[in-house]
Amino acid sequence: MFEEAGLDVTTVPMTGAGTVVTALSNNSIDVVDQSPIVAAKYNQDGGEARLFCGTTDRQWGSIVRAAGGAPAIADGEDWKEAVRSWKGMSFGVPVLQGAVHFWTLDIIEEAGLSSDDLDFIATGVGEAALSSLETGQVDLLWTWPFLTQMLGDRGEVVFDVAEQAPDQISDQMQAGWIANARWLDENPDAAQAFCETMESAIDFVQNPANASEVEPILQDAFGVDGQTAALALAEDGPMIRLTTTLSCNSLMLALEGAVRHGQVAETPEQNCDTLLSPVAAAEEN
């Protein structure tokens, strides 16, 4: 699709925010899909990055337990009661003092618990994290697509962050396409073509008529099985949450959360005017 748009795109493997920041600062990459908090921290350290195209404008994580596990399942208006019942349990997060750790604190504090009421354990991600759940190292685990769909009969969702968390948590921007402001100024047509191509790709993926074509692509790209790919593409699956639209409201909620937990400093310069530079396909809402 990029070739059809006249773009020559090379994929560069990136692991961790530190690697991303270094690559942006030395111009070894032009665009990257990352958390808006990474952009905000980069700018506070002297960079000048902008989000120009969206990917996920809301949270799409889940909290899961092992099959038959003790943690109560949050349901409807009683979710706070269920969360309070997790007191004293162990909770797996990718890294301590990371974004997931802080999002979890927001959820449990909204329910009336404190950081001392759960034992947070760094489990990493992927199958290693699932293993920590299966072996009983943790009672609860934060997962994302496609890890949630890979659970199968090994576990079950006890809390759907997008559907059950308060708006100030669930509506936080998860990620978007980031570039240096200078690159965007010098390459406006490329930025627009890139985002329009991403929008076309999302439309194709979200069209149920294309499921038979998309499923094997997901299997090859992410190493998941057919059932996991099918669940991801379902009407209530995570792929439906993809969008190129950039939301000022969801960005500000993410920034407020990051400031609250000390991830970034509170400065008037960090706002939608300085962090968002949407192109046509990513019209701000």
mmCIF file of C-alpha atoms in Angstrom:
data_model
loop_
_atom_site.group_PDB
_atom_site.id
_atom_site.type_symbol
_atom_site.label_atom_id
_atom_site.label_comp_id
_atom_site.label_asym_id
_atom_site.label_seq_id
_atom_site.Cartn_x
_atom_site.Cartn_y
_atom_site.Cartn_z
ATOM 1 C CA MET A 1 0.000 0.000 0.000
ATOM 2 C CA PHE A 2 2.864 2.389 0.727
ATOM 3 C CA GLU A 3 4.300 1.851 -2.750
ATOM 4 C CA GLU A 4 0.945 2.780 -4.276
ATOM 5 C CA ALA A 5 1.088 6.032 -2.300
ATOM 6 C CA GLY A 6 4.568 6.777 -3.636
ATOM 7 C CA LEU A 7 6.287 6.107 -0.313
ATOM 8 C CA ASP A 8 9.488 4.136 0.231
ATOM 9 C CA VAL A 9 9.077 2.808 3.783
ATOM 10 C CA THR A 10 11.708 0.808 5.660
ATOM 11 C CA THR A 11 10.746 -0.834 8.956
ATOM 12 C CA VAL A 12 13.304 -0.428 11.745
ATOM 13 C CA PRO A 13 12.935 -2.670 14.845
ATOM 14 C CA MET A 14 12.609 -0.630 18.048
ATOM 15 C CA THR A 15 12.517 -1.866 21.645
ATOM 16 C CA GLY A 16 11.742 0.516 24.476
ATOM 17 C CA ALA A 17 11.128 4.233 24.742
ATOM 18 C CA GLY A 18 14.817 4.991 25.238
ATOM 19 C CA THR A 19 15.692 3.499 21.867
ATOM 20 C CA VAL A 20 12.891 5.461 20.229
ATOM 21 C CA VAL A 21 14.012 8.757 21.750
ATOM 22 C CA THR A 22 17.607 8.188 20.643
ATOM 23 C CA ALA A 23 16.503 7.336 17.111
ATOM 24 C CA LEU A 24 14.311 10.432 16.890
ATOM 25 C CA SER A 25 17.033 12.699 18.225
ATOM 26 C CA ASN A 26 19.663 11.495 15.742
ATOM 27 C CA ASN A 27 17.163 11.340 12.857
ATOM 28 C CA SER A 28 17.768 7.652 12.195
ATOM 29 C CA ILE A 29 13.988 7.219 11.975
ATOM 30 C CA ASP A 30 11.377 9.582 10.574
ATOM 31 C CA VAL A 31 8.160 8.310 12.154
ATOM 32 C CA VAL A 32 7.345 5.964 15.029
ATOM 33 C CA ASP A 33 4.207 4.625 16.691
ATOM 34 C CA GLN A 34 4.551 5.451 20.381
ATOM 35 C CA SER A 35 2.819 6.736 23.490
ATOM 36 C CA PRO A 36 2.177 10.496 23.606
ATOM 37 C CA ILE A 37 4.024 10.464 26.935
ATOM 38 C CA VAL A 38 7.206 9.506 25.084
ATOM 39 C CA ALA A 39 6.719 12.560 22.863
ATOM 40 C CA ALA A 40 6.075 14.793 25.870
ATOM 41 C CA LYS A 41 9.195 13.578 27.708
ATOM 42 C CA TYR A 42 11.259 13.924 24.518
ATOM 43 C CA ASN A 43 10.111 17.533 24.151
ATOM 44 C CA GLN A 44 10.861 18.340 27.787
ATOM 45 C CA ASP A 45 14.415 17.169 27.166
ATOM 46 C CA GLY A 46 14.832 19.587 24.266
ATOM 47 C CA GLY A 47 13.236 17.717 21.378
ATOM 48 C CA GLU A 48 10.385 18.945 19.229
ATOM 49 C CA ALA A 49 8.137 16.023 18.346
ATOM 50 C CA ARG A 50 4.536 16.043 17.169
ATOM 51 C CA LEU A 51 1.800 13.440 16.872
ATOM 52 C CA PHE A 52 0.572 13.678 13.297
ATOM 53 C CA CYS A 53 -1.525 10.523 12.886
ATOM 54 C CA GLY A 54 -3.406 8.353 15.343
ATOM 55 C CA THR A 55 -3.376 4.626 16.003
ATOM 56 C CA THR A 56 -5.255 4.032 19.266
ATOM 57 C CA ASP A 57 -7.055 6.926 20.920
ATOM 58 C CA ARG A 58 -8.319 4.923 23.927
ATOM 59 C CA GLN A 59 -7.018 2.325 26.317
ATOM 60 C CA TRP A 60 -7.464 -1.248 25.120
ATOM 61 C CA GLY A 61 -5.872 -3.251 27.900
ATOM 62 C CA SER A 62 -7.459 -5.942 30.060
ATOM 63 C CA ILE A 63 -6.812 -7.331 33.521
ATOM 64 C CA VAL A 64 -6.946 -11.127 33.583
ATOM 65 C CA ARG A 65 -6.774 -14.025 36.025
ATOM 66 C CA ALA A 66 -5.800 -17.657 35.577
ATOM 67 C CA ALA A 67 -8.626 -20.060 34.791
ATOM 68 C CA GLY A 68 -10.547 -20.664 37.997
ATOM 69 C CA GLY A 69 -8.461 -18.059 39.799
ATOM 70 C CA ALA A 70 -9.522 -16.277 42.971
ATOM 71 C CA PRO A 71 -9.788 -12.632 41.796
ATOM 72 C CA ALA A 72 -13.383 -11.495 41.421
ATOM 73 C CA ILE A 73 -14.657 -10.494 37.987
ATOM 74 C CA ALA A 74 -15.706 -6.845 37.759
ATOM 75 C CA ASP A 75 -19.226 -6.549 36.422
ATOM 76 C CA GLY A 76 -21.278 -3.461 35.610
ATOM 77 C CA GLU A 77 -21.719 -0.859 38.329
ATOM 78 C CA ASP A 78 -20.227 -3.191 40.956
ATOM 79 C CA TRP A 79 -16.733 -3.060 39.455
ATOM 80 C CA LYS A 80 -15.319 -1.133 42.416
ATOM 81 C CA GLU A 81 -16.462 -3.815 44.844
ATOM 82 C CA ALA A 82 -14.739 -6.474 42.743
ATOM 83 C CA VAL A 83 -11.528 -4.440 42.551
ATOM 84 C CA ARG A 84 -11.535 -3.887 46.318
ATOM 85 C CA SER A 85 -11.698 -7.654 46.773
ATOM 86 C CA TRP A 86 -8.285 -7.903 45.063
ATOM 87 C CA LYS A 87 -6.643 -6.436 48.175
ATOM 88 C CA GLY A 88 -3.593 -8.452 49.192
ATOM 89 C CA MET A 89 -3.187 -10.126 45.797
ATOM 90 C CA SER A 90 -0.210 -9.996 43.433
ATOM 91 C CA PHE A 91 -0.462 -8.060 40.179
ATOM 92 C CA GLY A 92 1.768 -8.517 37.140
ATOM 93 C CA VAL A 93 2.886 -5.491 35.122
ATOM 94 C CA PRO A 94 5.537 -5.307 32.354
ATOM 95 C CA VAL A 95 7.839 -3.096 34.461
ATOM 96 C CA LEU A 96 7.522 -1.397 37.815
ATOM 97 C CA GLN A 97 6.938 2.362 37.712
ATOM 98 C CA GLY A 98 5.923 2.122 34.067
ATOM 99 C CA ALA A 99 2.743 3.299 32.360
ATOM 100 C CA VAL A 100 0.792 0.091 33.071
ATOM 101 C CA HIS A 101 1.753 0.238 36.743
ATOM 102 C CA PHE A 102 0.425 3.793 36.950
ATOM 103 C CA TRP A 103 -2.778 3.015 35.025
ATOM 104 C CA THR A 104 -3.442 0.163 37.440
ATOM 105 C CA LEU A 105 -2.894 2.470 40.404
ATOM 106 C CA ASP A 106 -5.462 4.876 38.946
ATOM 107 C CA ILE A 107 -8.009 2.059 38.705
ATOM 108 C CA ILE A 108 -7.498 0.635 42.185
ATOM 109 C CA GLU A 109 -7.377 4.082 43.792
ATOM 110 C CA GLU A 110 -10.669 4.950 42.102
ATOM 111 C CA ALA A 111 -12.073 1.840 43.801
ATOM 112 C CA GLY A 112 -10.716 2.868 47.194
ATOM 113 C CA LEU A 113 -7.458 0.907 47.410
ATOM 114 C CA SER A 114 -3.889 2.195 47.612
ATOM 115 C CA SER A 115 -0.585 1.128 46.108
ATOM 116 C CA ASP A 116 0.199 -0.792 49.306
ATOM 117 C CA ASP A 117 -2.880 -2.990 48.905
ATOM 118 C CA LEU A 118 -1.467 -4.978 45.968
ATOM 119 C CA ASP A 119 1.904 -6.627 45.470
ATOM 120 C CA PHE A 120 3.127 -5.429 42.083
ATOM 121 C CA ILE A 121 5.518 -7.767 40.275
ATOM 122 C CA ALA A 122 7.405 -7.121 37.018
ATOM 123 C CA THR A 123 6.538 -9.971 34.651
ATOM 124 C CA GLY A 124 7.660 -8.664 31.285
ATOM 125 C CA VAL A 125 5.338 -9.217 28.345
ATOM 126 C CA GLY A 126 4.166 -11.983 26.022
ATOM 127 C CA GLU A 127 4.226 -15.658 26.897
ATOM 128 C CA ALA A 128 6.586 -15.027 29.817
ATOM 129 C CA ALA A 129 3.918 -12.867 31.424
ATOM 130 C CA LEU A 130 1.221 -15.477 30.795
ATOM 131 C CA SER A 131 3.473 -18.094 32.343
ATOM 132 C CA SER A 132 3.714 -16.029 35.530
ATOM 133 C CA LEU A 133 -0.080 -16.120 35.689
ATOM 134 C CA GLU A 134 -0.370 -19.846 34.991
ATOM 135 C CA THR A 135 2.271 -20.802 37.545
ATOM 136 C CA GLY A 136 0.704 -18.678 40.271
ATOM 137 C CA GLN A 137 3.493 -16.127 40.501
ATOM 138 C CA VAL A 138 0.816 -13.463 40.096
ATOM 139 C CA ASP A 139 -2.923 -13.496 40.728
ATOM 140 C CA LEU A 140 -3.703 -10.771 38.215
ATOM 141 C CA LEU A 141 -2.027 -9.643 35.000
ATOM 142 C CA TRP A 142 -2.417 -6.658 32.691
ATOM 143 C CA THR A 143 -2.613 -7.767 29.060
ATOM 144 C CA TRP A 144 -2.975 -6.179 25.640
ATOM 145 C CA PRO A 145 -4.027 -7.495 22.256
ATOM 146 C CA PHE A 146 -3.106 -10.044 21.149
ATOM 147 C CA LEU A 147 -2.009 -11.502 24.466
ATOM 148 C CA THR A 148 -5.555 -11.245 25.813
ATOM 149 C CA GLN A 149 -6.891 -13.253 22.881
ATOM 150 C CA MET A 150 -4.105 -15.832 23.328
ATOM 151 C CA LEU A 151 -5.357 -16.695 26.818
ATOM 152 C CA GLY A 152 -7.883 -19.221 25.555
ATOM 153 C CA ASP A 153 -8.911 -21.577 28.348
ATOM 154 C CA ARG A 154 -5.834 -20.651 30.377
ATOM 155 C CA GLY A 155 -7.492 -17.584 31.878
ATOM 156 C CA GLU A 156 -10.283 -15.060 31.730
ATOM 157 C CA VAL A 157 -10.759 -11.306 31.713
ATOM 158 C CA VAL A 158 -11.786 -9.830 35.053
ATOM 159 C CA PHE A 159 -11.659 -6.156 34.038
ATOM 160 C CA ASP A 160 -11.969 -4.570 30.587
ATOM 161 C CA VAL A 161 -10.163 -1.250 30.878
ATOM 162 C CA ALA A 162 -11.775 0.324 27.804
ATOM 163 C CA GLU A 163 -15.300 -0.591 28.861
ATOM 164 C CA GLN A 164 -15.186 -0.476 32.660
ATOM 165 C CA ALA A 165 -12.585 2.040 33.798
ATOM 166 C CA PRO A 166 -13.660 5.648 34.460
ATOM 167 C CA ASP A 167 -13.473 7.920 31.420
ATOM 168 C CA GLN A 168 -10.402 9.753 32.708
ATOM 169 C CA ILE A 169 -8.563 6.430 32.501
ATOM 170 C CA SER A 170 -10.217 4.585 29.610
ATOM 171 C CA ASP A 171 -10.204 7.605 27.292
ATOM 172 C CA GLN A 172 -6.469 8.272 27.597
ATOM 173 C CA MET A 173 -4.637 8.186 24.275
ATOM 174 C CA GLN A 174 -2.701 4.946 23.990
ATOM 175 C CA ALA A 175 -0.438 5.718 21.029
ATOM 176 C CA GLY A 176 -0.001 7.625 17.801
ATOM 177 C CA TRP A 177 2.464 8.237 14.992
ATOM 178 C CA ILE A 178 5.185 10.665 16.095
ATOM 179 C CA ALA A 179 7.716 12.624 14.061
ATOM 180 C CA ASN A 180 10.053 15.531 14.588
ATOM 181 C CA ALA A 181 8.402 18.856 13.833
ATOM 182 C CA ARG A 182 11.154 19.709 11.353
ATOM 183 C CA TRP A 183 10.510 16.512 9.368
ATOM 184 C CA LEU A 184 6.785 17.280 9.274
ATOM 185 C CA ASP A 185 7.469 20.830 8.070
ATOM 186 C CA GLU A 186 9.809 19.583 5.346
ATOM 187 C CA ASN A 187 7.700 16.584 4.279
ATOM 188 C CA PRO A 188 4.012 17.536 4.566
ATOM 189 C CA ASP A 189 2.974 15.512 1.511
ATOM 190 C CA ALA A 190 4.765 12.387 2.749
ATOM 191 C CA ALA A 191 3.189 12.746 6.197
ATOM 192 C CA GLN A 192 -0.268 13.091 4.688
ATOM 193 C CA ALA A 193 0.249 10.167 2.308
ATOM 194 C CA PHE A 194 1.535 8.020 5.174
ATOM 195 C CA CYS A 195 -1.483 8.741 7.351
ATOM 196 C CA GLU A 196 -3.944 8.268 4.504
ATOM 197 C CA THR A 197 -2.338 4.896 3.772
ATOM 198 C CA MET A 198 -2.683 3.918 7.424
ATOM 199 C CA GLU A 199 -6.333 4.970 7.326
ATOM 200 C CA SER A 200 -6.936 2.812 4.251
ATOM 201 C CA ALA A 201 -5.221 -0.124 5.945
ATOM 202 C CA ILE A 202 -7.363 0.265 9.071
ATOM 203 C CA ASP A 203 -10.528 0.450 6.960
ATOM 204 C CA PHE A 204 -9.503 -2.764 5.203
ATOM 205 C CA VAL A 205 -8.731 -4.571 8.463
ATOM 206 C CA GLN A 206 -11.981 -3.474 10.099
ATOM 207 C CA ASN A 207 -14.159 -4.581 7.180
ATOM 208 C CA PRO A 208 -15.607 -8.018 8.095
ATOM 209 C CA ALA A 209 -15.650 -8.945 4.406
ATOM 210 C CA ASN A 210 -11.828 -8.965 4.445
ATOM 211 C CA ALA A 211 -11.393 -11.203 7.512
ATOM 212 C CA SER A 212 -10.244 -14.227 5.506
ATOM 213 C CA GLU A 213 -7.440 -12.132 3.986
ATOM 214 C CA VAL A 214 -6.467 -10.316 7.175
ATOM 215 C CA GLU A 215 -6.323 -13.334 9.511
ATOM 216 C CA PRO A 216 -3.275 -14.971 7.861
ATOM 217 C CA ILE A 217 -1.551 -11.584 7.720
ATOM 218 C CA LEU A 218 -1.958 -11.204 11.485
ATOM 219 C CA GLN A 219 -0.766 -14.768 12.011
ATOM 220 C CA ASP A 220 2.413 -14.152 10.021
ATOM 221 C CA ALA A 221 3.110 -10.681 11.415
ATOM 222 C CA PHE A 222 2.483 -11.399 15.091
ATOM 223 C CA GLY A 223 3.023 -15.140 15.366
ATOM 224 C CA VAL A 224 -0.500 -15.870 16.610
ATOM 225 C CA ASP A 225 -2.773 -18.763 15.723
ATOM 226 C CA GLY A 226 -5.942 -18.562 13.648
ATOM 227 C CA GLN A 227 -8.286 -18.453 16.625
ATOM 228 C CA THR A 228 -6.405 -15.549 18.186
ATOM 229 C CA ALA A 229 -6.461 -13.630 14.897
ATOM 230 C CA ALA A 230 -10.199 -14.262 14.511
ATOM 231 C CA LEU A 231 -10.909 -13.018 18.049
ATOM 232 C CA ALA A 232 -8.853 -9.888 17.405
ATOM 233 C CA LEU A 233 -10.893 -9.136 14.275
ATOM 234 C CA ALA A 234 -14.286 -9.852 15.854
ATOM 235 C CA GLU A 235 -16.907 -7.116 16.070
ATOM 236 C CA ASP A 236 -16.058 -6.639 19.751
ATOM 237 C CA GLY A 237 -12.344 -7.292 19.266
ATOM 238 C CA PRO A 238 -9.483 -4.831 19.731
ATOM 239 C CA MET A 239 -8.870 -4.062 16.054
ATOM 240 C CA ILE A 240 -12.114 -2.101 15.941
ATOM 241 C CA ARG A 241 -10.477 0.474 18.223
ATOM 242 C CA LEU A 242 -7.803 1.448 15.709
ATOM 243 C CA THR A 243 -8.183 4.943 14.259
ATOM 244 C CA THR A 244 -5.997 7.578 12.624
ATOM 245 C CA THR A 245 -7.977 10.360 14.302
ATOM 246 C CA LEU A 246 -6.152 12.409 16.908
ATOM 247 C CA SER A 247 -8.166 13.537 19.923
ATOM 248 C CA CYS A 248 -7.113 16.561 21.956
ATOM 249 C CA ASN A 249 -9.236 15.338 24.861
ATOM 250 C CA SER A 250 -7.627 11.886 24.967
ATOM 251 C CA LEU A 251 -4.153 13.432 24.663
ATOM 252 C CA MET A 252 -4.772 15.773 27.597
ATOM 253 C CA LEU A 253 -6.132 12.933 29.733
ATOM 254 C CA ALA A 254 -2.937 10.986 29.036
ATOM 255 C CA LEU A 255 -0.789 14.003 29.922
ATOM 256 C CA GLU A 256 -2.728 14.648 33.129
ATOM 257 C CA GLY A 257 -2.193 11.047 34.186
ATOM 258 C CA ALA A 258 1.522 11.258 33.393
ATOM 259 C CA VAL A 259 1.883 14.477 35.393
ATOM 260 C CA ARG A 260 -0.021 12.948 38.308
ATOM 261 C CA HIS A 261 2.469 10.078 38.503
ATOM 262 C CA GLY A 262 5.583 12.161 37.878
ATOM 263 C CA GLN A 263 6.315 10.782 34.403
ATOM 264 C CA VAL A 264 6.458 14.281 32.937
ATOM 265 C CA ALA A 265 6.604 17.721 34.514
ATOM 266 C CA GLU A 266 3.543 19.932 34.429
ATOM 267 C CA THR A 267 4.281 22.778 32.021
ATOM 268 C CA PRO A 268 1.949 25.024 30.021
ATOM 269 C CA GLU A 269 3.949 24.211 26.881
ATOM 270 C CA GLN A 270 2.680 20.619 26.873
ATOM 271 C CA ASN A 271 -0.713 20.910 25.224
ATOM 272 C CA CYS A 272 -2.618 20.070 22.053
ATOM 273 C CA ASP A 273 -1.202 23.057 20.184
ATOM 274 C CA THR A 274 2.387 21.969 20.764
ATOM 275 C CA LEU A 275 1.994 18.181 20.620
ATOM 276 C CA LEU A 276 -0.562 17.652 17.857
ATOM 277 C CA SER A 277 0.100 18.326 14.185
ATOM 278 C CA PRO A 278 -2.645 16.296 12.486
ATOM 279 C CA VAL A 279 -2.619 15.823 8.727
ATOM 280 C CA ALA A 280 -5.802 15.484 6.666
ATOM 281 C CA ALA A 281 -6.463 11.822 7.484
ATOM 282 C CA ALA A 282 -5.991 12.447 11.194
ATOM 283 C CA GLU A 283 -8.368 15.360 11.645
ATOM 284 C CA GLU A 284 -8.383 16.313 15.316
ATOM 285 C CA ASN A 285 -11.560 15.851 17.352
#
